[in-house]
Amino acid sequence: MPLPAMADSAFASGAPRLPQVPRWQSILRSFALAKDPLPVLDTTLRRFGDTVQLYIGGVQKSVLTQDPGLIQHVLQKNHRNYAKSQFTQGFARYVGHGLLTNEGADWLRQRRLIQPGFHRQRVASLTGLMQEIVAETLAPLRVQAAESGGTVAVAAHALMTQLTFRIIARSVFSTNFAAAELDRVAGLITEIQAFYVRTIRQPYLKPWLRLRGQFRYHDQLTAELRTLLGGYIEQRRQANAAPGAPAPPDDLLQMLLDVRYEDTGQPMTTAQVLDEALILLIAGHETSANALTWLLYLLAQHPAEAAAIRAETAAVLASRPPGAAPAPFTFEELLRLSRAQYAVQEAMRLFPPAWMVDRVALADDEYQGLRIPKGTLFSLYIYGLHRAPQYWPAATEFRPLRFAPGQEPLVPAAYAPFGGGPRLCIGMQFALTEMQLVTLELLRHFEVERPAGQPPVPTQPLITLRPRGDFALTLRLR
Ligand code: HEM
């Protein structure tokens, strides 16, 4: 049954009820939704307005919204009334109860404990390590390119995933990982996530998956992952306790081991340290990898933007005292290299890694006259928010300069790649620095090109927004 589209916001007209996608339509669409969700959701919102009620997978009633005011209400203004939904909490079965999946008083206690480890100064001290890893990753590509006429073809998503996983793994665990184990940990995380997303998006498959032993199998993968990481944590504890042990590495694991609860003066238990370290690995690499992959995709199509980043880099490097090495960049220099920052922000606008954020209402609530009953499940549709033409002029175009001062979005709340409110991404500063550095270093050494005649790269929104499959880029030595 077609319902009238709403003008501005579903609530602006004082509508007492939300437009609804009838259940039968949701069921019909659930297959299309499982296959390629973004076009289905975009079409739905174009038809019904910024906010609509529908059934995920034909089963779970949910409010889908790209209304910036409502998103802000849920994440920030009345955040106390909203918890993460059963979807995020169900993920805890596989990844434990680290910050991302934790709730309530326990979450707050952990957040307060861990937050200082992500302060700006702390991130500034990691920029050297980040640049080392970027240089290590790019060096063999430069050799390969030099040996084959100046170009090397790379699989963009695989390369960015490898790079960001190295960065977060080394930032958490320093150098303890052997390369093969690093790949195994990354592989386990990917496989577990893909399975979990499938159980959410196609809940009707659960009995069949159970029958085929898929739940048991993925529980085993989880156990393997925890054993691997637990081993590293135990090694560190033992190394720290050894008589005459050298000063421990200044990494995020050591931060997790050293912090003490204010009230009890006690450290975290081993299980808590494991949960938090695992969450940092999970939350801290795929998101950045996807944002960087999409950024390279966009820069390959917009060489003038890449040139603008290089020109600014050259100007900042030229302002150094004579004789200084050309890189690495200092944290202060990164603050002046704004063209790369704008490009990163714009890539995350068009392709927000956290494309959907979920919440559930803990008690009855109200927003602009709309009654929100206890238990309402919200799907905060960040991808739609970032591309809605009513909030973004030339919404589908890559225009990094829209993030320059004085060019703020029409509605500031229309940009939320790191979420908002008290659960704002704890790794935001880390991620922004990392992405800027990768962009600067890549563009310093290479032109980034896409082989001619390639079709657009389709999206695959799992927990994060990645490209479907992978795609080739040509890196041309400069
Ligand atoms: C481009 C990169 C990243 C994006 C787009 C991103 C996005 C987000 C978003 C949207 C949330 C909030 C989710 C919600 O409210 O339900 C979040 C939370 C979180 N992120 Fe990130 N993130 C990124 C990188 C990182 C990195 C590098 C780390 C760690 C080093 C990290 C660690 C976390 C953690 C631990 C949380 C949970 C915080 C809490 O609930 O207290 N993220 N992230």
Short mmCIF file of C-alpha atoms and ligand atoms in Angstrom, two decimals:
data_model
loop_
_atom_site.label_atom_id
_atom_site.label_comp_id
_atom_site.label_asym_id
_atom_site.label_seq_id
_atom_site.Cartn_x
_atom_site.Cartn_y
_atom_site.Cartn_z
CA MET A 1 0.00 0.00 0.00
CA PRO A 2 1.78 3.20 -1.11
CA LEU A 3 1.97 5.88 1.57
CA PRO A 4 2.51 9.57 0.94
CA ALA A 5 6.12 10.73 0.98
CA MET A 6 6.86 13.17 3.79
CA ALA A 7 8.25 16.59 2.93
CA ASP A 8 11.12 17.36 5.35
CA SER A 9 11.05 15.04 8.26
CA ALA A 10 8.51 12.37 9.05
CA PHE A 11 7.63 14.37 12.14
CA ALA A 12 7.55 17.90 10.77
CA SER A 13 3.86 17.75 9.99
CA GLY A 14 3.11 16.50 13.48
CA ALA A 15 2.36 13.08 12.05
CA PRO A 16 1.32 10.86 14.96
CA ARG A 17 2.38 7.70 13.15
CA LEU A 18 5.34 6.84 11.04
CA PRO A 19 4.95 5.76 7.45
CA GLN A 20 5.25 2.00 7.32
CA VAL A 21 6.47 -0.48 4.76
CA PRO A 22 3.88 -3.26 5.03
CA ARG A 23 5.22 -6.52 6.34
CA TRP A 24 4.51 -8.42 3.14
CA GLN A 25 6.58 -5.87 1.21
CA SER A 26 9.40 -6.20 3.71
CA ILE A 27 9.32 -9.98 3.27
CA LEU A 28 9.33 -9.65 -0.50
CA ARG A 29 12.22 -7.23 -0.30
CA SER A 30 14.21 -9.20 2.23
CA PHE A 31 15.96 -11.19 -0.52
CA ALA A 32 16.87 -8.04 -2.44
CA LEU A 33 17.89 -6.45 0.86
CA ALA A 34 20.16 -9.36 1.73
CA LYS A 35 21.73 -9.21 -1.73
CA ASP A 36 22.26 -5.46 -2.10
CA PRO A 37 20.81 -3.41 0.80
CA LEU A 38 21.73 0.18 -0.09
CA PRO A 39 19.58 0.60 -3.22
CA VAL A 40 16.62 -1.03 -1.45
CA LEU A 41 16.93 1.27 1.58
CA ASP A 42 17.52 4.36 -0.57
CA THR A 43 14.45 3.64 -2.68
CA THR A 44 12.37 3.06 0.45
CA LEU A 45 13.39 6.38 2.00
CA ARG A 46 12.93 8.27 -1.27
CA ARG A 47 9.40 6.99 -1.32
CA PHE A 48 8.43 7.34 2.34
CA GLY A 49 10.55 10.23 3.68
CA ASP A 50 13.51 10.41 6.08
CA THR A 51 12.03 7.94 8.55
CA VAL A 52 10.05 4.78 7.98
CA GLN A 53 9.02 1.67 9.85
CA LEU A 54 9.82 -1.67 8.26
CA TYR A 55 10.59 -5.30 9.04
CA ILE A 56 14.23 -6.37 8.77
CA GLY A 57 14.38 -9.72 7.03
CA GLY A 58 10.58 -9.68 7.10
CA VAL A 59 10.78 -10.47 10.84
CA GLN A 60 12.14 -7.71 13.05
CA LYS A 61 10.17 -4.45 13.28
CA SER A 62 12.56 -1.51 13.02
CA VAL A 63 12.57 2.25 12.44
CA LEU A 64 14.91 3.19 9.62
CA THR A 65 15.95 6.85 9.69
CA GLN A 66 18.26 9.29 7.97
CA ASP A 67 16.75 12.28 9.80
CA PRO A 68 19.74 14.16 11.32
CA GLY A 69 17.63 15.50 14.20
CA LEU A 70 16.33 12.07 15.15
CA ILE A 71 19.78 10.50 14.82
CA GLN A 72 21.18 13.19 17.11
CA HIS A 73 18.30 12.69 19.54
CA VAL A 74 19.04 8.97 19.80
CA LEU A 75 22.84 9.11 19.90
CA GLN A 76 23.33 12.27 21.91
CA LYS A 77 20.46 14.34 23.25
CA ASN A 78 18.58 11.50 24.91
CA HIS A 79 21.31 8.86 24.72
CA ARG A 80 20.49 7.53 28.20
CA ASN A 81 17.30 6.09 26.81
CA TYR A 82 19.03 4.15 24.04
CA ALA A 83 21.15 1.04 24.23
CA LYS A 84 22.77 -0.93 21.47
CA SER A 85 20.31 -3.42 20.08
CA GLN A 86 20.32 -7.19 20.26
CA PHE A 87 22.21 -7.13 16.94
CA THR A 88 25.30 -5.60 18.50
CA GLN A 89 24.83 -7.51 21.72
CA GLY A 90 24.53 -10.78 19.79
CA PHE A 91 27.92 -10.04 18.28
CA ALA A 92 29.34 -10.28 21.81
CA ARG A 93 28.87 -14.06 21.56
CA TYR A 94 31.81 -14.00 19.15
CA VAL A 95 33.88 -10.98 20.16
CA GLY A 96 33.26 -10.72 23.90
CA HIS A 97 32.25 -7.65 25.90
CA GLY A 98 34.78 -4.99 24.91
CA LEU A 99 33.81 -1.31 24.59
CA LEU A 100 31.94 -1.74 21.32
CA THR A 101 29.57 -4.44 22.58
CA ASN A 102 29.43 -3.49 26.26
CA GLU A 103 26.51 -1.62 27.88
CA GLY A 104 25.42 0.41 30.90
CA ALA A 105 27.51 1.01 34.00
CA ASP A 106 30.09 -1.56 32.97
CA TRP A 107 30.61 0.16 29.60
CA LEU A 108 31.00 3.58 31.29
CA ARG A 109 33.56 2.22 33.72
CA GLN A 110 35.59 0.67 30.90
CA ARG A 111 35.29 3.76 28.70
CA ARG A 112 36.60 6.03 31.48
CA LEU A 113 39.46 3.65 32.04
CA ILE A 114 40.51 3.33 28.40
CA GLN A 115 39.74 6.83 27.08
CA PRO A 116 43.08 8.38 28.16
CA GLY A 117 44.90 5.81 26.02
CA PHE A 118 43.38 7.49 22.95
CA HIS A 119 44.02 11.13 23.79
CA ARG A 120 45.57 13.28 21.13
CA GLN A 121 49.03 13.29 22.68
CA ARG A 122 48.94 9.54 22.91
CA VAL A 123 47.99 9.24 19.23
CA ALA A 124 50.71 11.77 18.36
CA SER A 125 53.22 9.38 19.91
CA LEU A 126 52.01 6.60 17.59
CA THR A 127 52.53 8.54 14.34
CA GLY A 128 56.18 7.37 14.10
CA LEU A 129 55.08 3.73 14.31
CA MET A 130 52.27 4.30 11.79
CA GLN A 131 54.67 5.85 9.29
CA GLU A 132 57.16 3.04 9.77
CA ILE A 133 54.50 0.48 8.86
CA VAL A 134 53.29 2.50 5.87
CA ALA A 135 56.90 2.78 4.63
CA GLU A 136 57.46 -0.98 5.15
CA THR A 137 54.32 -1.77 3.17
CA LEU A 138 55.05 0.62 0.31
CA ALA A 139 58.77 -0.20 -0.06
CA PRO A 140 58.29 -3.57 -1.84
CA LEU A 141 55.68 -1.99 -4.12
CA ARG A 142 58.16 0.70 -5.11
CA VAL A 143 60.76 -1.98 -5.90
CA GLN A 144 58.23 -3.99 -7.91
CA ALA A 145 57.16 -0.90 -9.82
CA ALA A 146 60.78 0.11 -10.53
CA GLU A 147 61.45 -3.38 -11.92
CA SER A 148 58.44 -3.39 -14.19
CA GLY A 149 58.45 -0.16 -16.11
CA GLY A 150 57.30 2.12 -13.29
CA THR A 151 53.92 0.65 -12.41
CA VAL A 152 52.56 -2.01 -10.10
CA ALA A 153 48.98 -3.33 -10.00
CA VAL A 154 47.48 -3.82 -6.54
CA ALA A 155 44.20 -5.16 -5.18
CA ALA A 156 43.05 -2.01 -3.38
CA HIS A 157 40.97 -3.48 -0.55
CA ALA A 158 43.39 -6.32 0.19
CA LEU A 159 46.30 -3.87 0.37
CA MET A 160 44.49 -1.41 2.64
CA THR A 161 43.23 -4.23 4.88
CA GLN A 162 46.73 -5.62 5.25
CA LEU A 163 48.15 -2.19 5.98
CA THR A 164 45.56 -1.09 8.54
CA PHE A 165 45.63 -4.47 10.26
CA ARG A 166 49.40 -4.19 10.61
CA ILE A 167 49.01 -0.70 12.04
CA ILE A 168 46.40 -1.62 14.64
CA ALA A 169 48.05 -4.95 15.53
CA ARG A 170 51.41 -3.25 16.07
CA SER A 171 49.77 -0.38 17.97
CA VAL A 172 48.10 -2.89 20.30
CA PHE A 173 50.65 -5.70 20.53
CA SER A 174 53.88 -4.11 19.24
CA THR A 175 56.00 -6.58 17.29
CA ASN A 176 54.83 -9.83 18.82
CA PHE A 177 52.93 -11.09 15.78
CA ALA A 178 54.47 -13.42 13.21
CA ALA A 179 53.24 -12.57 9.68
CA ALA A 180 51.36 -15.88 9.23
CA GLU A 181 49.62 -15.48 12.56
CA LEU A 182 48.70 -11.91 11.73
CA ASP A 183 47.01 -13.17 8.56
CA ARG A 184 45.24 -15.91 10.53
CA VAL A 185 43.88 -13.46 13.10
CA ALA A 186 42.65 -11.12 10.33
CA GLY A 187 41.10 -14.08 8.46
CA LEU A 188 39.31 -15.35 11.57
CA ILE A 189 37.83 -11.91 12.29
CA THR A 190 36.55 -11.57 8.72
CA GLU A 191 35.01 -15.05 8.64
CA ILE A 192 33.27 -14.66 12.01
CA GLN A 193 31.84 -11.26 11.06
CA ALA A 194 30.55 -12.43 7.69
CA PHE A 195 28.74 -15.33 9.37
CA TYR A 196 27.22 -13.12 12.04
CA VAL A 197 25.92 -10.60 9.49
CA ARG A 198 24.29 -13.46 7.58
CA THR A 199 22.41 -14.62 10.67
CA ILE A 200 21.10 -11.09 11.19
CA ARG A 201 20.12 -10.34 7.65
CA GLN A 202 18.57 -13.70 6.90
CA PRO A 203 17.24 -14.83 10.30
CA TYR A 204 15.02 -17.45 8.63
CA LEU A 205 18.22 -19.36 7.69
CA LYS A 206 19.15 -19.92 11.34
CA PRO A 207 17.61 -23.42 11.76
CA TRP A 208 19.31 -24.57 8.59
CA LEU A 209 22.65 -23.06 9.62
CA ARG A 210 22.31 -24.73 13.03
CA LEU A 211 21.56 -28.07 11.39
CA ARG A 212 24.68 -27.75 9.29
CA GLY A 213 26.79 -27.10 12.40
CA GLN A 214 27.64 -23.56 11.31
CA PHE A 215 27.10 -22.03 14.76
CA ARG A 216 29.34 -24.64 16.36
CA TYR A 217 31.98 -24.14 13.67
CA HIS A 218 32.05 -20.36 14.17
CA ASP A 219 32.18 -20.79 17.95
CA GLN A 220 35.31 -22.87 17.35
CA LEU A 221 36.82 -20.10 15.21
CA THR A 222 36.09 -17.66 18.03
CA ALA A 223 37.81 -19.96 20.52
CA GLU A 224 40.85 -20.15 18.23
CA LEU A 225 40.97 -16.36 17.97
CA ARG A 226 40.78 -15.92 21.73
CA THR A 227 43.44 -18.55 22.32
CA LEU A 228 45.80 -16.81 19.89
CA LEU A 229 45.34 -13.37 21.44
CA GLY A 230 45.29 -14.75 24.99
CA GLY A 231 48.69 -16.26 24.29
CA TYR A 232 50.12 -12.86 23.39
CA ILE A 233 48.68 -11.26 26.50
CA GLU A 234 50.06 -14.01 28.73
CA GLN A 235 53.49 -13.66 27.11
CA ARG A 236 53.47 -9.96 27.90
CA ARG A 237 52.40 -10.52 31.49
CA GLN A 238 55.20 -13.01 31.96
CA ALA A 239 57.74 -10.72 30.28
CA ASN A 240 56.66 -7.86 32.56
CA ALA A 241 56.93 -10.05 35.65
CA ALA A 242 60.37 -11.48 34.82
CA PRO A 243 63.08 -10.30 37.21
CA GLY A 244 65.12 -7.46 35.69
CA ALA A 245 62.71 -7.25 32.72
CA PRO A 246 63.38 -4.33 30.32
CA ALA A 247 60.80 -1.51 30.13
CA PRO A 248 57.70 -2.88 28.40
CA PRO A 249 56.72 -1.55 24.95
CA ASP A 250 54.66 1.64 24.95
CA ASP A 251 51.65 0.11 23.16
CA LEU A 252 47.89 -0.16 23.69
CA LEU A 253 48.14 -3.62 25.29
CA GLN A 254 50.48 -2.25 27.92
CA MET A 255 48.03 0.62 28.47
CA LEU A 256 45.25 -1.95 29.04
CA LEU A 257 47.45 -3.88 31.48
CA ASP A 258 48.62 -0.79 33.37
CA VAL A 259 45.36 1.08 33.91
CA ARG A 260 43.68 0.81 37.32
CA TYR A 261 40.04 1.34 38.28
CA GLU A 262 39.69 4.55 40.23
CA ASP A 263 37.44 3.04 42.90
CA THR A 264 39.28 -0.22 43.61
CA GLY A 265 42.80 0.46 42.34
CA GLN A 266 42.62 -2.96 40.65
CA PRO A 267 43.72 -3.79 37.08
CA MET A 268 41.44 -5.43 34.54
CA THR A 269 41.12 -9.21 34.60
CA THR A 270 42.84 -11.17 31.84
CA ALA A 271 39.45 -11.86 30.22
CA GLN A 272 38.63 -8.14 30.17
CA VAL A 273 42.01 -7.23 28.68
CA LEU A 274 41.42 -9.87 26.01
CA ASP A 275 37.92 -8.56 25.23
CA GLU A 276 39.14 -4.97 24.93
CA ALA A 277 42.22 -5.87 22.85
CA LEU A 278 40.06 -7.95 20.50
CA ILE A 279 37.55 -5.12 20.10
CA LEU A 280 40.35 -2.69 19.24
CA LEU A 281 41.60 -5.08 16.55
CA ILE A 282 38.10 -5.51 15.14
CA ALA A 283 36.86 -1.91 15.37
CA GLY A 284 40.26 -0.49 14.51
CA HIS A 285 41.17 -1.92 11.15
CA GLU A 286 38.27 -2.79 8.88
CA THR A 287 36.70 0.65 9.24
CA SER A 288 39.91 2.48 8.31
CA ALA A 289 40.70 -0.06 5.58
CA ASN A 290 37.33 0.53 3.94
CA ALA A 291 37.54 4.31 4.20
CA LEU A 292 41.01 4.27 2.63
CA THR A 293 39.98 1.87 -0.12
CA TRP A 294 37.11 4.15 -1.12
CA LEU A 295 39.35 7.19 -0.87
CA LEU A 296 41.86 5.66 -3.30
CA TYR A 297 38.99 4.74 -5.60
CA LEU A 298 37.83 8.35 -5.57
CA LEU A 299 41.30 9.86 -5.93
CA ALA A 300 41.98 7.64 -8.94
CA GLN A 301 38.93 9.26 -10.56
CA HIS A 302 39.85 12.78 -9.42
CA PRO A 303 43.53 13.35 -10.20
CA ALA A 304 43.15 17.10 -9.55
CA GLU A 305 42.35 16.34 -5.88
CA ALA A 306 45.43 14.11 -5.62
CA ALA A 307 47.49 16.93 -7.17
CA ALA A 308 46.13 19.43 -4.63
CA ILE A 309 47.16 17.14 -1.75
CA ARG A 310 50.65 16.78 -3.24
CA ALA A 311 51.03 20.51 -3.78
CA GLU A 312 50.20 21.18 -0.15
CA THR A 313 52.56 18.43 1.02
CA ALA A 314 55.36 19.95 -1.07
CA ALA A 315 54.71 23.38 0.45
CA VAL A 316 54.77 22.05 4.03
CA LEU A 317 57.94 20.02 3.40
CA ALA A 318 59.58 23.04 1.75
CA SER A 319 58.93 25.10 4.88
CA ARG A 320 61.17 22.79 6.93
CA PRO A 321 64.69 23.81 7.85
CA PRO A 322 67.18 22.95 5.10
CA GLY A 323 68.70 19.48 5.31
CA ALA A 324 65.72 17.87 7.09
CA ALA A 325 64.67 14.43 5.81
CA PRO A 326 61.60 14.60 3.51
CA ALA A 327 59.48 12.39 5.82
CA PRO A 328 58.14 11.23 8.27
CA PHE A 329 55.67 13.96 9.05
CA THR A 330 55.41 15.32 12.55
CA PHE A 331 52.03 15.46 14.26
CA GLU A 332 52.14 19.29 14.04
CA GLU A 333 52.73 19.10 10.29
CA LEU A 334 49.79 16.78 9.92
CA LEU A 335 47.58 19.50 11.40
CA ARG A 336 48.66 21.83 8.56
CA LEU A 337 48.11 19.26 5.81
CA SER A 338 44.41 19.91 5.48
CA ARG A 339 43.81 18.87 1.86
CA ALA A 340 44.41 15.23 2.76
CA GLN A 341 42.13 15.61 5.81
CA TYR A 342 39.30 17.01 3.67
CA ALA A 343 39.70 14.16 1.18
CA VAL A 344 39.50 11.59 4.00
CA GLN A 345 36.38 13.27 5.41
CA GLU A 346 34.71 13.45 2.04
CA ALA A 347 35.47 9.79 1.27
CA MET A 348 33.81 8.87 4.59
CA ARG A 349 30.82 11.02 3.71
CA LEU A 350 30.25 9.19 0.44
CA PHE A 351 31.23 5.76 1.82
CA PRO A 352 30.79 5.83 5.61
CA PRO A 353 32.43 2.66 6.96
CA ALA A 354 29.85 2.51 9.78
CA TRP A 355 26.98 2.82 7.32
CA MET A 356 24.32 1.81 9.84
CA VAL A 357 24.22 2.26 13.62
CA ASP A 358 21.66 0.46 15.77
CA ARG A 359 19.91 1.38 19.01
CA VAL A 360 16.89 0.25 21.02
CA ALA A 361 14.64 2.46 23.21
CA LEU A 362 14.85 1.44 26.88
CA ALA A 363 11.69 3.36 27.85
CA ASP A 364 8.90 5.28 26.12
CA ASP A 365 10.20 8.46 24.51
CA GLU A 366 9.05 11.22 22.20
CA TYR A 367 10.66 13.14 19.36
CA GLN A 368 8.89 16.11 17.76
CA GLY A 369 5.46 14.75 18.61
CA LEU A 370 6.25 11.20 17.57
CA ARG A 371 5.69 8.61 20.26
CA ILE A 372 8.58 6.17 20.51
CA PRO A 373 7.42 3.14 22.52
CA LYS A 374 9.84 1.25 24.72
CA GLY A 375 11.61 -1.44 22.71
CA THR A 376 11.59 0.50 19.42
CA LEU A 377 14.52 -0.69 17.36
CA PHE A 378 16.33 2.05 15.42
CA SER A 379 18.45 1.57 12.32
CA LEU A 380 20.29 4.89 12.03
CA TYR A 381 21.12 5.01 8.35
CA ILE A 382 24.37 7.00 8.15
CA TYR A 383 24.89 6.22 4.45
CA GLY A 384 21.53 7.81 3.60
CA LEU A 385 22.20 10.75 5.95
CA HIS A 386 25.51 11.51 4.21
CA ARG A 387 24.00 11.44 0.74
CA ALA A 388 20.65 13.13 1.24
CA PRO A 389 20.42 16.02 -1.25
CA GLN A 390 18.43 18.11 1.24
CA TYR A 391 21.53 18.26 3.49
CA TRP A 392 24.34 18.07 0.94
CA PRO A 393 24.54 20.13 -2.26
CA ALA A 394 25.81 17.98 -5.15
CA ALA A 395 25.43 15.09 -2.73
CA THR A 396 26.86 12.33 -4.90
CA GLU A 397 29.94 14.29 -6.04
CA PHE A 398 33.41 13.98 -4.52
CA ARG A 399 34.16 17.53 -3.35
CA PRO A 400 36.68 17.47 -0.47
CA LEU A 401 36.72 21.26 -0.20
CA ARG A 402 33.21 21.19 1.25
CA PHE A 403 35.02 20.36 4.51
CA ALA A 404 37.19 23.51 4.36
CA PRO A 405 36.43 26.12 7.06
CA GLY A 406 33.42 28.22 6.17
CA GLN A 407 31.96 25.45 4.02
CA GLU A 408 30.28 23.51 6.82
CA PRO A 409 27.38 21.20 5.98
CA LEU A 410 23.94 22.84 5.85
CA VAL A 411 23.00 20.77 8.87
CA PRO A 412 26.04 19.92 11.03
CA ALA A 413 24.36 16.79 12.39
CA ALA A 414 24.19 15.47 8.81
CA TYR A 415 27.77 14.20 9.15
CA ALA A 416 28.36 11.37 11.59
CA PRO A 417 30.97 8.88 10.33
CA PHE A 418 32.20 8.24 13.88
CA GLY A 419 28.75 8.16 15.48
CA GLY A 420 27.95 10.69 18.18
CA GLY A 421 27.27 11.33 21.84
CA PRO A 422 29.10 9.49 24.60
CA ARG A 423 29.66 6.42 22.42
CA LEU A 424 31.47 8.41 19.76
CA CYS A 425 34.25 6.30 18.28
CA ILE A 426 37.11 6.18 20.78
CA GLY A 427 39.57 5.61 17.94
CA MET A 428 38.52 8.68 15.91
CA GLN A 429 41.78 10.60 16.34
CA PHE A 430 43.80 7.44 15.76
CA ALA A 431 41.87 6.69 12.56
CA LEU A 432 42.03 10.23 11.18
CA THR A 433 45.78 10.40 11.73
CA GLU A 434 46.34 6.96 10.26
CA MET A 435 44.25 7.64 7.15
CA GLN A 436 45.87 11.01 6.55
CA LEU A 437 49.36 9.49 6.82
CA VAL A 438 48.57 6.62 4.46
CA THR A 439 47.14 9.07 1.92
CA LEU A 440 50.09 11.44 2.14
CA GLU A 441 52.70 8.70 1.83
CA LEU A 442 50.95 6.89 -1.00
CA LEU A 443 50.55 10.07 -3.01
CA ARG A 444 54.12 11.15 -2.29
CA HIS A 445 55.43 8.03 -4.02
CA PHE A 446 52.77 7.08 -6.53
CA GLU A 447 50.14 8.30 -8.96
CA VAL A 448 46.99 6.27 -8.22
CA GLU A 449 45.12 5.16 -11.33
CA ARG A 450 42.30 2.79 -12.24
CA PRO A 451 42.80 0.67 -15.35
CA ALA A 452 40.69 2.15 -18.17
CA GLY A 453 37.24 0.78 -18.98
CA GLN A 454 36.49 -0.66 -15.54
CA PRO A 455 32.86 -0.60 -14.34
CA PRO A 456 31.98 1.23 -11.09
CA VAL A 457 32.85 -0.74 -7.97
CA PRO A 458 29.72 -2.05 -6.21
CA THR A 459 29.34 -1.70 -2.44
CA GLN A 460 28.97 -4.56 0.03
CA PRO A 461 27.57 -3.38 3.35
CA LEU A 462 28.43 -5.98 5.96
CA ILE A 463 29.06 -4.62 9.47
CA THR A 464 31.15 -2.05 7.61
CA LEU A 465 30.81 -0.74 4.09
CA ARG A 466 33.33 -2.49 1.88
CA PRO A 467 33.63 -2.95 -1.87
CA ARG A 468 32.02 -6.12 -3.20
CA GLY A 469 35.00 -8.32 -4.05
CA ASP A 470 38.07 -6.24 -4.71
CA PHE A 471 39.28 -3.99 -7.51
CA ALA A 472 42.59 -3.24 -9.16
CA LEU A 473 44.50 0.00 -8.94
CA THR A 474 47.66 0.90 -10.80
CA LEU A 475 50.33 2.60 -8.73
CA ARG A 476 52.67 4.58 -10.97
CA LEU A 477 56.02 5.64 -9.50
CA ARG A 478 56.47 9.40 -9.36
C1 HEM B 1 37.54 5.24 9.67
C2 HEM B 1 37.68 4.61 10.79
C3 HEM B 1 36.60 4.42 11.83
C4 HEM B 1 35.26 4.65 11.77
C5 HEM B 1 34.47 5.19 10.59
C6 HEM B 1 34.69 4.28 13.04
C7 HEM B 1 33.36 4.41 13.37
C8 HEM B 1 32.84 4.14 14.62
C9 HEM B 1 31.47 4.38 15.01
C10 HEM B 1 30.37 4.93 14.11
C11 HEM B 1 31.35 4.01 16.31
C12 HEM B 1 30.09 4.13 17.17
C13 HEM B 1 29.19 2.94 17.01
C14 HEM B 1 27.90 3.10 17.77
O1 HEM B 1 27.61 4.15 18.33
O2 HEM B 1 27.12 2.12 17.80
C15 HEM B 1 32.63 3.51 16.74
C16 HEM B 1 32.90 3.01 17.98
C17 HEM B 1 34.12 2.50 18.35
N1 HEM B 1 35.28 2.52 17.62
FE1 HEM B 1 35.52 3.28 15.80
N2 HEM B 1 35.70 3.83 13.84
C18 HEM B 1 36.88 3.90 13.16
C19 HEM B 1 38.14 3.56 13.62
C20 HEM B 1 38.42 3.07 14.85
C21 HEM B 1 39.73 2.75 15.35
C22 HEM B 1 41.02 2.97 14.57
C23 HEM B 1 39.57 2.23 16.59
C24 HEM B 1 40.61 1.74 17.57
C25 HEM B 1 41.86 2.02 17.50
C26 HEM B 1 38.16 2.23 16.88
C27 HEM B 1 37.59 1.76 18.04
C28 HEM B 1 36.26 1.91 18.37
C29 HEM B 1 35.70 1.45 19.63
C30 HEM B 1 36.44 0.71 20.73
C31 HEM B 1 34.35 1.84 19.62
C32 HEM B 1 33.34 1.62 20.73
C33 HEM B 1 33.35 2.85 21.60
C34 HEM B 1 32.32 2.83 22.72
O3 HEM B 1 31.20 2.38 22.50
O4 HEM B 1 32.68 3.30 23.79
N3 HEM B 1 37.49 2.76 15.81
N4 HEM B 1 33.54 3.62 15.69
#
